[in-house]
JSON list of C-alpha atoms in Angstrom, two decimals:
[
{"chain": "A", "resi": 1, "resn": "MET", "atom": "CA", "xyz": [201.77, 233.86, 236.96]},
{"chain": "A", "resi": 2, "resn": "SER", "atom": "CA", "xyz": [204.76, 232.38, 235.18]},
{"chain": "A", "resi": 3, "resn": "GLU", "atom": "CA", "xyz": [206.85, 235.50, 235.81]},
{"chain": "A", "resi": 4, "resn": "SER", "atom": "CA", "xyz": [208.75, 235.78, 239.04]},
{"chain": "A", "resi": 5, "resn": "ALA", "atom": "CA", "xyz": [208.04, 238.51, 241.57]},
{"chain": "A", "resi": 6, "resn": "PHE", "atom": "CA", "xyz": [211.62, 239.66, 241.18]},
{"chain": "A", "resi": 7, "resn": "PRO", "atom": "CA", "xyz": [212.94, 241.02, 237.87]},
{"chain": "A", "resi": 8, "resn": "ARG", "atom": "CA", "xyz": [215.51, 238.86, 236.04]},
{"chain": "A", "resi": 9, "resn": "ASP", "atom": "CA", "xyz": [219.12, 239.98, 236.07]},
{"chain": "A", "resi": 10, "resn": "PRO", "atom": "CA", "xyz": [219.94, 240.76, 232.44]},
{"chain": "A", "resi": 11, "resn": "GLU", "atom": "CA", "xyz": [223.61, 239.82, 232.88]},
{"chain": "A", "resi": 12, "resn": "ALA", "atom": "CA", "xyz": [222.89, 236.38, 234.39]},
{"chain": "A", "resi": 13, "resn": "PRO", "atom": "CA", "xyz": [223.01, 233.39, 232.01]},
{"chain": "A", "resi": 14, "resn": "GLY", "atom": "CA", "xyz": [219.64, 232.03, 230.91]},
{"chain": "A", "resi": 15, "resn": "PRO", "atom": "CA", "xyz": [218.26, 228.69, 232.03]},
{"chain": "A", "resi": 16, "resn": "ALA", "atom": "CA", "xyz": [220.02, 225.79, 230.35]},
{"chain": "A", "resi": 17, "resn": "GLU", "atom": "CA", "xyz": [217.78, 223.90, 227.94]},
{"chain": "A", "resi": 18, "resn": "PRO", "atom": "CA", "xyz": [218.40, 220.19, 227.50]},
{"chain": "A", "resi": 19, "resn": "PRO", "atom": "CA", "xyz": [219.87, 219.35, 224.10]},
{"chain": "A", "resi": 20, "resn": "ARG", "atom": "CA", "xyz": [217.34, 218.00, 221.63]},
{"chain": "A", "resi": 21, "resn": "PRO", "atom": "CA", "xyz": [218.12, 214.88, 219.65]},
{"chain": "A", "resi": 22, "resn": "PRO", "atom": "CA", "xyz": [218.78, 215.63, 216.02]},
{"chain": "A", "resi": 23, "resn": "ALA", "atom": "CA", "xyz": [215.95, 214.96, 213.62]},
{"chain": "A", "resi": 24, "resn": "TYR", "atom": "CA", "xyz": [216.57, 212.06, 211.25]},
{"chain": "A", "resi": 25, "resn": "THR", "atom": "CA", "xyz": [216.65, 212.89, 207.60]},
{"chain": "A", "resi": 26, "resn": "PRO", "atom": "CA", "xyz": [217.73, 210.22, 205.10]},
{"chain": "A", "resi": 27, "resn": "GLY", "atom": "CA", "xyz": [220.29, 212.46, 203.45]},
{"chain": "A", "resi": 28, "resn": "SER", "atom": "CA", "xyz": [221.64, 213.90, 206.68]},
{"chain": "A", "resi": 29, "resn": "VAL", "atom": "CA", "xyz": [224.98, 215.62, 206.85]},
{"chain": "A", "resi": 30, "resn": "GLN", "atom": "CA", "xyz": [225.71, 213.81, 210.11]},
{"chain": "A", "resi": 31, "resn": "PRO", "atom": "CA", "xyz": [227.11, 210.38, 209.26]},
{"chain": "A", "resi": 32, "resn": "ARG", "atom": "CA", "xyz": [225.76, 208.74, 212.46]},
{"chain": "A", "resi": 33, "resn": "LEU", "atom": "CA", "xyz": [222.22, 209.31, 211.20]},
{"chain": "A", "resi": 34, "resn": "ASN", "atom": "CA", "xyz": [222.91, 207.72, 207.82]},
{"chain": "A", "resi": 35, "resn": "ARG", "atom": "CA", "xyz": [223.91, 204.31, 209.18]},
{"chain": "A", "resi": 36, "resn": "PRO", "atom": "CA", "xyz": [222.06, 201.24, 207.88]},
{"chain": "A", "resi": 37, "resn": "LEU", "atom": "CA", "xyz": [219.04, 200.06, 209.85]},
{"chain": "A", "resi": 38, "resn": "HIS", "atom": "CA", "xyz": [220.79, 197.05, 211.38]},
{"chain": "A", "resi": 39, "resn": "GLU", "atom": "CA", "xyz": [223.48, 199.31, 212.81]},
{"chain": "A", "resi": 40, "resn": "ARG", "atom": "CA", "xyz": [221.03, 201.86, 214.21]},
{"chain": "A", "resi": 41, "resn": "TYR", "atom": "CA", "xyz": [218.81, 199.15, 215.73]},
{"chain": "A", "resi": 42, "resn": "PRO", "atom": "CA", "xyz": [220.92, 196.07, 216.49]},
{"chain": "A", "resi": 43, "resn": "GLN", "atom": "CA", "xyz": [218.07, 194.34, 218.36]},
{"chain": "A", "resi": 44, "resn": "ILE", "atom": "CA", "xyz": [216.11, 193.96, 215.11]},
{"chain": "A", "resi": 45, "resn": "ARG", "atom": "CA", "xyz": [217.24, 190.85, 213.30]},
{"chain": "A", "resi": 46, "resn": "PRO", "atom": "CA", "xyz": [216.46, 189.96, 209.70]},
{"chain": "A", "resi": 47, "resn": "THR", "atom": "CA", "xyz": [214.56, 186.90, 210.92]},
{"chain": "A", "resi": 48, "resn": "SER", "atom": "CA", "xyz": [212.39, 188.67, 213.48]},
{"chain": "A", "resi": 49, "resn": "GLY", "atom": "CA", "xyz": [208.74, 189.06, 212.62]},
{"chain": "A", "resi": 50, "resn": "TYR", "atom": "CA", "xyz": [207.58, 189.76, 209.11]},
{"chain": "A", "resi": 51, "resn": "GLY", "atom": "CA", "xyz": [211.12, 189.72, 207.70]},
{"chain": "A", "resi": 52, "resn": "ASP", "atom": "CA", "xyz": [211.48, 185.98, 208.27]},
{"chain": "A", "resi": 53, "resn": "PRO", "atom": "CA", "xyz": [211.44, 184.24, 204.88]},
{"chain": "A", "resi": 54, "resn": "ARG", "atom": "CA", "xyz": [210.11, 181.02, 206.44]},
{"chain": "A", "resi": 55, "resn": "VAL", "atom": "CA", "xyz": [206.82, 182.71, 207.33]},
{"chain": "A", "resi": 56, "resn": "ARG", "atom": "CA", "xyz": [204.48, 182.35, 204.37]},
{"chain": "A", "resi": 57, "resn": "HIS", "atom": "CA", "xyz": [201.10, 182.97, 205.99]},
{"chain": "A", "resi": 58, "resn": "THR", "atom": "CA", "xyz": [200.15, 184.56, 209.27]},
{"chain": "A", "resi": 59, "resn": "GLY", "atom": "CA", "xyz": [197.28, 183.50, 211.46]},
{"chain": "A", "resi": 60, "resn": "PRO", "atom": "CA", "xyz": [195.57, 180.14, 211.84]},
{"chain": "A", "resi": 61, "resn": "GLY", "atom": "CA", "xyz": [195.27, 177.78, 208.94]},
{"chain": "A", "resi": 62, "resn": "PRO", "atom": "CA", "xyz": [192.11, 176.83, 207.08]},
{"chain": "A", "resi": 63, "resn": "GLY", "atom": "CA", "xyz": [189.48, 175.20, 209.25]},
{"chain": "A", "resi": 64, "resn": "ALA", "atom": "CA", "xyz": [190.83, 176.59, 212.50]},
{"chain": "A", "resi": 65, "resn": "GLY", "atom": "CA", "xyz": [188.19, 177.02, 215.15]},
{"chain": "A", "resi": 66, "resn": "THR", "atom": "CA", "xyz": [185.86, 174.42, 213.69]},
{"chain": "A", "resi": 67, "resn": "GLU", "atom": "CA", "xyz": [185.28, 171.03, 215.20]},
{"chain": "A", "resi": 68, "resn": "GLN", "atom": "CA", "xyz": [187.33, 168.36, 213.45]},
{"chain": "A", "resi": 69, "resn": "GLU", "atom": "CA", "xyz": [185.59, 165.37, 215.08]},
{"chain": "A", "resi": 70, "resn": "PRO", "atom": "CA", "xyz": [181.99, 166.27, 215.98]},
{"chain": "A", "resi": 71, "resn": "GLU", "atom": "CA", "xyz": [181.11, 162.67, 216.98]},
{"chain": "A", "resi": 72, "resn": "ARG", "atom": "CA", "xyz": [183.90, 162.58, 219.54]},
{"chain": "A", "resi": 73, "resn": "SER", "atom": "CA", "xyz": [182.88, 165.97, 220.87]},
{"chain": "A", "resi": 74, "resn": "SER", "atom": "CA", "xyz": [179.27, 164.88, 221.34]},
{"chain": "A", "resi": 75, "resn": "ARG", "atom": "CA", "xyz": [180.38, 161.68, 223.10]},
{"chain": "A", "resi": 76, "resn": "LEU", "atom": "CA", "xyz": [182.58, 163.63, 225.48]},
{"chain": "A", "resi": 77, "resn": "THR", "atom": "CA", "xyz": [179.81, 166.15, 226.17]},
{"chain": "A", "resi": 78, "resn": "ALA", "atom": "CA", "xyz": [177.30, 163.38, 226.93]},
{"chain": "A", "resi": 79, "resn": "ARG", "atom": "CA", "xyz": [179.73, 161.66, 229.28]},
{"chain": "A", "resi": 80, "resn": "LEU", "atom": "CA", "xyz": [180.48, 164.94, 231.00]},
{"chain": "A", "resi": 81, "resn": "VAL", "atom": "CA", "xyz": [176.78, 165.66, 231.53]},
{"chain": "A", "resi": 82, "resn": "LEU", "atom": "CA", "xyz": [176.25, 162.18, 232.98]},
{"chain": "A", "resi": 83, "resn": "ALA", "atom": "CA", "xyz": [179.25, 162.50, 235.29]},
{"chain": "A", "resi": 84, "resn": "LEU", "atom": "CA", "xyz": [178.18, 165.95, 236.50]},
{"chain": "A", "resi": 85, "resn": "SER", "atom": "CA", "xyz": [174.65, 164.77, 237.21]},
{"chain": "A", "resi": 86, "resn": "VAL", "atom": "CA", "xyz": [176.05, 161.86, 239.22]},
{"chain": "A", "resi": 87, "resn": "VAL", "atom": "CA", "xyz": [178.27, 164.25, 241.18]},
{"chain": "A", "resi": 88, "resn": "VAL", "atom": "CA", "xyz": [175.26, 166.46, 241.98]},
{"chain": "A", "resi": 89, "resn": "GLY", "atom": "CA", "xyz": [173.40, 163.32, 243.09]},
{"chain": "A", "resi": 90, "resn": "GLN", "atom": "CA", "xyz": [176.34, 162.37, 245.31]},
{"chain": "A", "resi": 91, "resn": "LEU", "atom": "CA", "xyz": [176.32, 165.78, 246.97]},
{"chain": "A", "resi": 92, "resn": "TRP", "atom": "CA", "xyz": [172.57, 165.52, 247.56]},
{"chain": "A", "resi": 93, "resn": "GLY", "atom": "CA", "xyz": [172.98, 161.98, 248.90]},
{"chain": "A", "resi": 94, "resn": "LEU", "atom": "CA", "xyz": [175.79, 163.04, 251.19]},
{"chain": "A", "resi": 95, "resn": "THR", "atom": "CA", "xyz": [173.56, 165.74, 252.64]},
{"chain": "A", "resi": 96, "resn": "ILE", "atom": "CA", "xyz": [170.80, 163.20, 253.32]},
{"chain": "A", "resi": 97, "resn": "VAL", "atom": "CA", "xyz": [173.22, 160.64, 254.78]},
{"chain": "A", "resi": 98, "resn": "VAL", "atom": "CA", "xyz": [174.80, 163.14, 257.18]},
{"chain": "A", "resi": 99, "resn": "ASP", "atom": "CA", "xyz": [171.36, 164.40, 258.23]},
{"chain": "A", "resi": 100, "resn": "GLU", "atom": "CA", "xyz": [170.12, 160.86, 258.93]},
{"chain": "A", "resi": 101, "resn": "TRP", "atom": "CA", "xyz": [173.32, 159.91, 260.76]},
{"chain": "A", "resi": 102, "resn": "MET", "atom": "CA", "xyz": [173.11, 163.00, 262.97]},
{"chain": "A", "resi": 103, "resn": "SER", "atom": "CA", "xyz": [169.47, 162.29, 263.81]},
{"chain": "A", "resi": 104, "resn": "GLY", "atom": "CA", "xyz": [170.42, 158.76, 264.91]},
{"chain": "A", "resi": 105, "resn": "ASP", "atom": "CA", "xyz": [168.86, 156.75, 262.06]},
{"chain": "A", "resi": 106, "resn": "THR", "atom": "CA", "xyz": [171.95, 154.71, 261.19]},
{"chain": "A", "resi": 107, "resn": "GLY", "atom": "CA", "xyz": [170.10, 152.17, 259.03]},
{"chain": "A", "resi": 108, "resn": "THR", "atom": "CA", "xyz": [169.07, 154.81, 256.49]},
{"chain": "A", "resi": 109, "resn": "ALA", "atom": "CA", "xyz": [172.54, 156.34, 256.68]},
{"chain": "A", "resi": 110, "resn": "TRP", "atom": "CA", "xyz": [174.15, 153.03, 255.67]},
{"chain": "A", "resi": 111, "resn": "TRP", "atom": "CA", "xyz": [171.78, 152.68, 252.71]},
{"chain": "A", "resi": 112, "resn": "GLY", "atom": "CA", "xyz": [172.72, 156.21, 251.71]},
{"chain": "A", "resi": 113, "resn": "ALA", "atom": "CA", "xyz": [176.42, 155.39, 252.00]},
{"chain": "A", "resi": 114, "resn": "GLY", "atom": "CA", "xyz": [175.82, 152.42, 249.68]},
{"chain": "A", "resi": 115, "resn": "PHE", "atom": "CA", "xyz": [174.15, 154.79, 247.20]},
{"chain": "A", "resi": 116, "resn": "LEU", "atom": "CA", "xyz": [177.22, 157.06, 247.31]},
{"chain": "A", "resi": 117, "resn": "VAL", "atom": "CA", "xyz": [179.57, 154.14, 246.65]},
{"chain": "A", "resi": 118, "resn": "LEU", "atom": "CA", "xyz": [177.38, 152.93, 243.77]},
{"chain": "A", "resi": 119, "resn": "SER", "atom": "CA", "xyz": [177.28, 156.36, 242.16]},
{"chain": "A", "resi": 120, "resn": "PHE", "atom": "CA", "xyz": [181.07, 156.63, 242.48]},
{"chain": "A", "resi": 121, "resn": "LEU", "atom": "CA", "xyz": [181.40, 153.30, 240.67]},
{"chain": "A", "resi": 122, "resn": "VAL", "atom": "CA", "xyz": [179.12, 154.65, 237.89]},
{"chain": "A", "resi": 123, "resn": "VAL", "atom": "CA", "xyz": [181.44, 157.64, 237.40]},
{"chain": "A", "resi": 124, "resn": "LEU", "atom": "CA", "xyz": [184.46, 155.33, 237.44]},
{"chain": "A", "resi": 125, "resn": "GLY", "atom": "CA", "xyz": [182.80, 153.15, 234.80]},
{"chain": "A", "resi": 126, "resn": "LEU", "atom": "CA", "xyz": [182.17, 156.20, 232.63]},
{"chain": "A", "resi": 127, "resn": "TRP", "atom": "CA", "xyz": [185.81, 157.15, 232.98]},
{"chain": "A", "resi": 128, "resn": "LEU", "atom": "CA", "xyz": [186.97, 153.64, 232.01]},
{"chain": "A", "resi": 129, "resn": "LEU", "atom": "CA", "xyz": [184.58, 153.47, 229.05]},
{"chain": "A", "resi": 130, "resn": "ASP", "atom": "CA", "xyz": [186.91, 154.99, 226.46]},
{"chain": "A", "resi": 131, "resn": "PRO", "atom": "CA", "xyz": [190.59, 155.14, 227.47]},
{"chain": "A", "resi": 132, "resn": "LYS", "atom": "CA", "xyz": [191.73, 156.92, 224.27]},
{"chain": "A", "resi": 133, "resn": "ASP", "atom": "CA", "xyz": [189.77, 160.06, 225.20]},
{"chain": "A", "resi": 134, "resn": "ARG", "atom": "CA", "xyz": [191.92, 160.76, 228.24]}
]
């Protein structure tokens, strides 16, 4: 299948092959292949990557990934759980208030609106509790 249907003219020049790059050998006869590394690859600097003398250790230091202040973490988690539960309560309360308002019971809707304001003040109080954690 790779052969043509017509025979090749023996006097015609063959297909031109692209020149191959010369193979690198350390003791090459060609001087352009024996250049130092920084001349062959100018984008590589002596201070890039592992060659940097300032880098002593790679990766995170000792204790990385462990909690440094577990008490603070537990306080923040507890406050977050409280705040999220209040937000869920606000969404539930908003559903009830809108339902009561649409049915015409405005007295219950105003009590529900008061509940929403009170729960917002609870979340605001939790936020103001410890200003250094912000």
